[in-house]
Coordinates of C-alpha atoms and ligand atoms in Angstrom, one line a residue:
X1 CA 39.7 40.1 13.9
X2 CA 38.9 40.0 10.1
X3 CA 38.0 42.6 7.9
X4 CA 34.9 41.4 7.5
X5 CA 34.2 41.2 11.0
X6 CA 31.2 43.1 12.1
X7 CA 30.1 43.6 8.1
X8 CA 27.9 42.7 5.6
X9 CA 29.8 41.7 2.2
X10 CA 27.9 42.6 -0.9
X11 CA 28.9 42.5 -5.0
X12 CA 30.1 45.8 -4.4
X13 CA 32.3 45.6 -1.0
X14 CA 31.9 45.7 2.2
X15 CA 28.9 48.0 3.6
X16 CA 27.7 48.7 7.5
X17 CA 24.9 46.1 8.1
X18 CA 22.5 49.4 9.5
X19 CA 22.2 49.9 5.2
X20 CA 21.1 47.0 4.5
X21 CA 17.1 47.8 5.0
X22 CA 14.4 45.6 3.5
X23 CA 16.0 42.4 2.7
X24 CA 14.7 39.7 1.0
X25 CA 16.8 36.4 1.9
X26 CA 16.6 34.3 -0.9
X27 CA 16.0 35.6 -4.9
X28 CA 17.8 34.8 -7.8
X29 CA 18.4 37.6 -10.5
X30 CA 20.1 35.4 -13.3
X31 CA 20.5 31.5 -13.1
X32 CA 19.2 28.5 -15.0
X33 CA 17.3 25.7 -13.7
X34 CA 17.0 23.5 -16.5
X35 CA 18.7 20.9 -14.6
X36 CA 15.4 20.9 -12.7
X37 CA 13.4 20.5 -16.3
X38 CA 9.9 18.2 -15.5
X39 CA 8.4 16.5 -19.1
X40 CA 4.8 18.4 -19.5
X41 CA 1.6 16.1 -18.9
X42 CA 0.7 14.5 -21.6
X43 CA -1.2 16.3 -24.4
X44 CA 0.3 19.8 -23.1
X45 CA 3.2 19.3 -25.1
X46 CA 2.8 22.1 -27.6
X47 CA 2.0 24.5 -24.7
X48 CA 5.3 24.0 -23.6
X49 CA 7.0 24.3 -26.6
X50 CA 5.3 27.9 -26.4
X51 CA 4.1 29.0 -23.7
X52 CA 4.5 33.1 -23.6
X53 CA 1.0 33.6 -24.3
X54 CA -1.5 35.1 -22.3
X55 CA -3.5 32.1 -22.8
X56 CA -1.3 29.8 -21.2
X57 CA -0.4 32.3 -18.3
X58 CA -2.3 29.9 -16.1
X59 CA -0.4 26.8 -17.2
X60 CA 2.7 28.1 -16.8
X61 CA 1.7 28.7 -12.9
X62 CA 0.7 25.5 -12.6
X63 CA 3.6 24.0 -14.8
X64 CA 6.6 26.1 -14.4
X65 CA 9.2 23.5 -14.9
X66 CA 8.2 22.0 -17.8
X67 CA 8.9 24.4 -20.4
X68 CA 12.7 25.2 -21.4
X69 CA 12.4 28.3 -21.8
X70 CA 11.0 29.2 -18.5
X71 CA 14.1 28.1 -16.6
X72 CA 16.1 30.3 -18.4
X73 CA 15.8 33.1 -15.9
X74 CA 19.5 34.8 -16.9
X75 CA 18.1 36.1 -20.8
X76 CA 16.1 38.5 -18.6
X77 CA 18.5 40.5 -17.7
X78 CA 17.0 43.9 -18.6
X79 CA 13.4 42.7 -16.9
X80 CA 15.0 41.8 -13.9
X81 CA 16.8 45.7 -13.4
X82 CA 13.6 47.3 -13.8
X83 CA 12.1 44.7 -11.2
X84 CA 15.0 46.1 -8.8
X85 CA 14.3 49.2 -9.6
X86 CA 10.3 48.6 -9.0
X87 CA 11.8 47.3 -5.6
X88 CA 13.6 50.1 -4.4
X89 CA 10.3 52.2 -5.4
X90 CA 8.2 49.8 -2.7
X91 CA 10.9 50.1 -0.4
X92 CA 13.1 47.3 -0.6
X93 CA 17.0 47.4 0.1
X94 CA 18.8 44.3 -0.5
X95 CA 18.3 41.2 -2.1
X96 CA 20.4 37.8 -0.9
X97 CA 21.0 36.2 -4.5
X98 CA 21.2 32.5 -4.1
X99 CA 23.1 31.3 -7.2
X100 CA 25.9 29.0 -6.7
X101 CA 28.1 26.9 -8.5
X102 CA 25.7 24.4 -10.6
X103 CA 23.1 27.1 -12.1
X104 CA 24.9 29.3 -13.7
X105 CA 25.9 32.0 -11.7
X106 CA 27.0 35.3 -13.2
X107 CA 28.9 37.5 -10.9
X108 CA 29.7 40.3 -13.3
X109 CA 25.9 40.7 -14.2
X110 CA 24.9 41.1 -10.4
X111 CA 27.2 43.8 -9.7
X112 CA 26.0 45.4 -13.1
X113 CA 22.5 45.0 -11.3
X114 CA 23.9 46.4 -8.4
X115 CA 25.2 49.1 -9.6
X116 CA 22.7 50.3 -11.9
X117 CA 19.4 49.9 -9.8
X118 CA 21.1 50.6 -6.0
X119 CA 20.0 47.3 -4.4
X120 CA 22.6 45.9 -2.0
X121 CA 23.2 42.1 -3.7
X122 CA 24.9 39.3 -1.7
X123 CA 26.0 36.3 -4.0
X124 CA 26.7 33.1 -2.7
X125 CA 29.4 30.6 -2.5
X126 CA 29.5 27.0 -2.8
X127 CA 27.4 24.4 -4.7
X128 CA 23.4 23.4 -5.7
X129 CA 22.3 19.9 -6.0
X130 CA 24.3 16.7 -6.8
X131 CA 22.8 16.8 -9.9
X132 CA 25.0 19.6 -11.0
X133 CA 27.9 18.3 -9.5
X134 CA 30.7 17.9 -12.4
X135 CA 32.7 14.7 -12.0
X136 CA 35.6 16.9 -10.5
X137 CA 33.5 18.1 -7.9
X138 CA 32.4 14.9 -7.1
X139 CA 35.8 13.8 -6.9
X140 CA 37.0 16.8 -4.4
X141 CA 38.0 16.4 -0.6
X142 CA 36.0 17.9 1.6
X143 CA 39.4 19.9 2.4
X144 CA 39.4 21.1 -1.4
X145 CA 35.9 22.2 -1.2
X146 CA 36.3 23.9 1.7
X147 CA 39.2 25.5 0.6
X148 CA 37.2 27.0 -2.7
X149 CA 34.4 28.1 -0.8
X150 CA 36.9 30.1 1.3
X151 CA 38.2 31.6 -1.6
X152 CA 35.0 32.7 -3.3
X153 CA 34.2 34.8 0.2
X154 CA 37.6 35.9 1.5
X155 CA 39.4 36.6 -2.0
X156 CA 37.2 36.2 -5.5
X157 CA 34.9 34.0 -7.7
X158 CA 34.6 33.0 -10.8
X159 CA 37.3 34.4 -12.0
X160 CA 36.2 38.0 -11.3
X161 CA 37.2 40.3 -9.2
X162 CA 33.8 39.4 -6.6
X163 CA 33.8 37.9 -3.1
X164 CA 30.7 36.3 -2.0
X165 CA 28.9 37.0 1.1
X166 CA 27.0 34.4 2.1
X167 CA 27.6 30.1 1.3
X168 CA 24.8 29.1 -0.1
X169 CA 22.3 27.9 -1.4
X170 CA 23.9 24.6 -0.5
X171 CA 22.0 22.3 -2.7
X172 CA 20.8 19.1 -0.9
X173 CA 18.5 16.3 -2.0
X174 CA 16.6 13.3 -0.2
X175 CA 18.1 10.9 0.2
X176 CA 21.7 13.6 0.4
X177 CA 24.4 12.4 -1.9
X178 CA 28.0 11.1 -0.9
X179 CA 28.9 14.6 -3.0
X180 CA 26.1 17.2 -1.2
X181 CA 27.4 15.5 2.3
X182 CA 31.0 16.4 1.5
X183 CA 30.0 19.8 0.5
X184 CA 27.8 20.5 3.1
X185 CA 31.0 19.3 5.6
X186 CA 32.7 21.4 3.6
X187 CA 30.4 24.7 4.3
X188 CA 30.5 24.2 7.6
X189 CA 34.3 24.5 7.9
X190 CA 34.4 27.3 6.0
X191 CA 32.1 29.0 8.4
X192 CA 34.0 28.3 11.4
X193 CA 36.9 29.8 9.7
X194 CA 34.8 32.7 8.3
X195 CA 32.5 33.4 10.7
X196 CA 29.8 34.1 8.0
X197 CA 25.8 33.5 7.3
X198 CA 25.0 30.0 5.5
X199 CA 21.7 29.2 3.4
X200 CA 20.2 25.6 2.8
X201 CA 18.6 24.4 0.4
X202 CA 16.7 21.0 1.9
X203 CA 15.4 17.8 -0.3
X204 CA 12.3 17.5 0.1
X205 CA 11.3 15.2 2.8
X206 CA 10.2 16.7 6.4
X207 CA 13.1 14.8 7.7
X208 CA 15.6 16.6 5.5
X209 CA 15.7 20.2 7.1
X210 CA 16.9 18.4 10.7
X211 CA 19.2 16.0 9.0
X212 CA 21.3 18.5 7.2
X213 CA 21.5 20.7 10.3
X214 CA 22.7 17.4 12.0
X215 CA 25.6 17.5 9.4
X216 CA 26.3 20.2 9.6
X217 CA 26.6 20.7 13.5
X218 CA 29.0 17.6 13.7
X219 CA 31.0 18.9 11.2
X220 CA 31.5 22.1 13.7
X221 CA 28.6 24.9 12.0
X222 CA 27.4 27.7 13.5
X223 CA 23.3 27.0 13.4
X224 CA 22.3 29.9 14.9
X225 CA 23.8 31.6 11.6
X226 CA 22.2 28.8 9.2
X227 CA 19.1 29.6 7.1
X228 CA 16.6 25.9 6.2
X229 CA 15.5 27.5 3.3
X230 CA 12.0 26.2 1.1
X231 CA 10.0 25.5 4.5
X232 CA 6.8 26.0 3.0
X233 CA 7.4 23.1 1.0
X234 CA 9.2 20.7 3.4
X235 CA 7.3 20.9 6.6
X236 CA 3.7 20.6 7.2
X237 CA 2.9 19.6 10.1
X238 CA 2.8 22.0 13.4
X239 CA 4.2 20.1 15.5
X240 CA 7.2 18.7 13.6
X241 CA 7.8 22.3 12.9
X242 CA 8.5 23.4 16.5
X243 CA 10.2 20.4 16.8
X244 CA 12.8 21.9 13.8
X245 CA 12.3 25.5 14.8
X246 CA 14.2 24.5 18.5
X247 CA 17.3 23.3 16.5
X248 CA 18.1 27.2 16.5
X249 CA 18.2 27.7 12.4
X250 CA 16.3 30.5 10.6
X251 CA 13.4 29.6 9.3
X252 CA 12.6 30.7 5.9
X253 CA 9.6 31.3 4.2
X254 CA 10.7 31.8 0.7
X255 CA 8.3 30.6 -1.8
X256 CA 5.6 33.6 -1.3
X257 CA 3.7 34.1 -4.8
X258 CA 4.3 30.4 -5.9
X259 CA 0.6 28.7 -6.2
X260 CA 0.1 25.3 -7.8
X261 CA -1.7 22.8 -7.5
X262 CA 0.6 19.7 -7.9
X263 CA 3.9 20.4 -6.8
X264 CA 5.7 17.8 -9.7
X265 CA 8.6 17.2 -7.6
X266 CA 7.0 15.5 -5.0
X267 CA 3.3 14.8 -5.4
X268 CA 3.0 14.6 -1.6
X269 CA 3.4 18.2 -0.9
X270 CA 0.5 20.3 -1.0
X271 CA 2.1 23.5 -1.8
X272 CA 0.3 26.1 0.5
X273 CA -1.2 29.7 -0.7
X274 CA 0.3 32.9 0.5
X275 CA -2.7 32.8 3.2
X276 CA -1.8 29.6 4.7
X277 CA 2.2 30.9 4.4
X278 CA 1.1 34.4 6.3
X279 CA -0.6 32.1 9.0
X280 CA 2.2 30.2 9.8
X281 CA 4.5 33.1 9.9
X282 CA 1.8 34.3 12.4
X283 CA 2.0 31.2 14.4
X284 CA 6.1 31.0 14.6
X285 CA 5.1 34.6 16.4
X286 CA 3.7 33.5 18.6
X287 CA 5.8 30.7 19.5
X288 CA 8.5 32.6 20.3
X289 CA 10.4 32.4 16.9
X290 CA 9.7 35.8 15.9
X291 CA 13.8 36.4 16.0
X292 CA 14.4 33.8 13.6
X293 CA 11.9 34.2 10.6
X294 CA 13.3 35.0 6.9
X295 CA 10.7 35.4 4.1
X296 CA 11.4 35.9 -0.3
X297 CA 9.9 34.8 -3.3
X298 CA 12.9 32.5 -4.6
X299 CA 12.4 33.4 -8.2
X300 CA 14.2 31.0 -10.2
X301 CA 11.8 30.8 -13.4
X302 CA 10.5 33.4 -16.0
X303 CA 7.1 33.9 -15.5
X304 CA 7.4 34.8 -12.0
X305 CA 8.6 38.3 -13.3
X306 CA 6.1 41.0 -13.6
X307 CA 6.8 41.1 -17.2
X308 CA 5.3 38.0 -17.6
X309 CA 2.0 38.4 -15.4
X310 CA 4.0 37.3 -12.2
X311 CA 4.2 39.0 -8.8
X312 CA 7.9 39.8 -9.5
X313 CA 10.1 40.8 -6.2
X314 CA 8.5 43.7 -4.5
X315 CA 5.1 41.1 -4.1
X316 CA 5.9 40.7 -0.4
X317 CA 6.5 44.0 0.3
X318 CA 3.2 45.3 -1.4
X319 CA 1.0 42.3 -0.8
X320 CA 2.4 40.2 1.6
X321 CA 3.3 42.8 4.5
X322 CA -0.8 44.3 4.6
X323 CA -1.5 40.4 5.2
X324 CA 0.8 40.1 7.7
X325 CA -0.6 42.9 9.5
X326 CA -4.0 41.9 8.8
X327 CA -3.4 38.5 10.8
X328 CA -1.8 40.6 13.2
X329 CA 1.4 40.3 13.1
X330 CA 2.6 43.9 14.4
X331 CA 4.7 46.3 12.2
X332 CA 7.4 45.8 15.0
X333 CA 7.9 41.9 14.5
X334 CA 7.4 42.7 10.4
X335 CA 9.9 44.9 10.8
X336 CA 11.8 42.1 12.2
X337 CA 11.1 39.5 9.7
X338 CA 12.3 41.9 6.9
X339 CA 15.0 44.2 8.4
X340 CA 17.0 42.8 11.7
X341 CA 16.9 39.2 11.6
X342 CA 18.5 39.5 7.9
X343 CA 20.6 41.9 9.4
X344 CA 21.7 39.8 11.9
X345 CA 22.3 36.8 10.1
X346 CA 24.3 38.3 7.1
X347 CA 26.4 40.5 9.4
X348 CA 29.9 38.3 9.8
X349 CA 31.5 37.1 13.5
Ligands
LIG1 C1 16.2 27.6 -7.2 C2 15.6 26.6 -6.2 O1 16.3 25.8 -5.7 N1 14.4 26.8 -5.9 C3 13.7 25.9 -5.1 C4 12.6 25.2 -5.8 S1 11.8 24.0 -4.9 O2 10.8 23.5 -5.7 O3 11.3 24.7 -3.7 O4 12.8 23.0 -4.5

């Protein structure tokens, strides 16, 4: 048996998985996404060129990836520990920080965050989109790969002196890259060797969820300790839903406090409110998923923070939990949804 059998493996160490507490599955705390940059409609150019204004709060909602600056997420730094420290105040205990390889993670700085605010942090291993695949990634065996994302968990990453707890977010598109298929093979043989939690990140295609569990399951993964991240904005459709949900993933919920109108990566998706996100959690209740439902904000871009007029990361806790218990979902199974199933999932074979 390993050493991290049994345990949850933070920036810090190793801790017992009963300290964990209020967990929110899927945040970032310093990253970029400008590889995600989308050109402004036309005319709003000058907005975007400045957009820090309380005037143009509402465009940046409704825009958020088409200003530079607001994918710069890691030059707020300072914001983001008094956000922690806001979350501890509202009850919160550990954060799952979903920055791999690709955007920009910063080890050092999330065990600085750690350490100064008291939050448990979890990084993770591995490797975003193809997009932000370097030509020597590309070029990697799935052996290679694997072999790194080993290392990052069972010995150190980056260069520092952290281990990772958790692979992921594996980046995946639609249709999935030669590259994002090798690395998801790659994820899923360092989980049989590691017995640890994994985290998706899906393209965005209803199909895509399904598909990338399918990979993953020949390649010899552990489902029932797999995340399908971003479900609010891959699956619609009730049905279909159920139909993923008995693959035996989590399901997470992650994108509570985003609200626009059209969703520029895929002007399909009608990007549900917080409402329509609470009723669905309610509905996966009472379907018999209640064991298996994640929910975060994912906050990968500036003006999600509270210093900018966002909900920041204790919105689910303050907000979102009241509305879960409104729609009656019992404080047991909210319990649940924020405390044991996270527990469960991060907690290593
Ligand atoms: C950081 C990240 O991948 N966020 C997800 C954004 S998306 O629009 O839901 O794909």
């Amino acid at each position: 048996m390993s050493e991290l059998s049994g345990k949850v493996q933070t920036v810090l160490g190793l801790v017992d998985p009963d300290q964990l507490g209020r967990t929110m599955t899927h945040e970032h705390l310093t990253m970029t996404f400008a590889c995600c940059y989308f050109p402004p409609p036309q005319g709003d150019e000058a907005v975007a060129e400045n957009p820090f204004q309380m005037q143009h709060m509402h465009w940046l909602r409704q825009n958020p990836y088409s200003c530079h600056e607001n994918l710069l997420l890691q030059q707020e730094v300072p914001a983001v520990r008094d956000e922690l420290l806001a979350y501890r105040k509202a009850g919160g205990g550990t954060i799952v920080e979903n920055t791999t390889t690709g955007i920009d993670r910063d080890l050092p700085t999330l065990k600085q965050l750690s350490k100064d605010t008291g939050v448990h942090v979890i990084a993770g291993a591995g490797y975003y989109v193809d997009c932000t695949h370097t030509e020597a990634t590309k070029r990697m065996s799935v052996e290679k790969l694997t072999d790194i994302i080993v290392s990052e968990v069972l010995h150190r990453a980056d260069g520092t002196d952290i281990r990772c707890g958790v692979i992921g977010e594996i980046g995946t598109g639609w249709p999935i890259t030669e590259s994002e298929r090798k690395v998801l093979r790659a994820t899923a043989h360092a989980q049989t060797q590691l017995g640890c939690p994994v985290i998706i990140h899906p393209g965005r295609n209803p199909a895509a969820p399904a598909e990338v569990l399918r990979i993953l399951q020949e390649a010899g993964g552990d489902i029932s300790k797999t995340v399908m991240s971003h479900l609010d904005r891959t699956i619609f459709d009730d049905g279909e839903l159920l139909e993923f949900a008995k693959l035996g993933s989590y399901l997470e919920y992650d994108l509570f406090g985003t609200e626009m109108l059209d969703y520029p990566y895929n002007l399909e998706v009608d990007m549900p409110s917080d409402s329509q996100r609470v009723k669905t959690l309610a509905f996966l209740v009472k379907e018999g998923y209640g064991d298996k439902v994640l929910v975060a904000h994912d906050i990968h871009t500036k003006n999600r923070l509270t210093k900018y007029g966002g909900h920041g990361y204790s919105h689910i806790l303050k907000n979102i939990v009241p509305k879960m218990l409104m729609r009656g979902i019992s404080q047991h199974q909210v319990d649940k949804i924020l405390i044991d199933n996270p527990k469960h999932w991060l907690t290593f074979k």
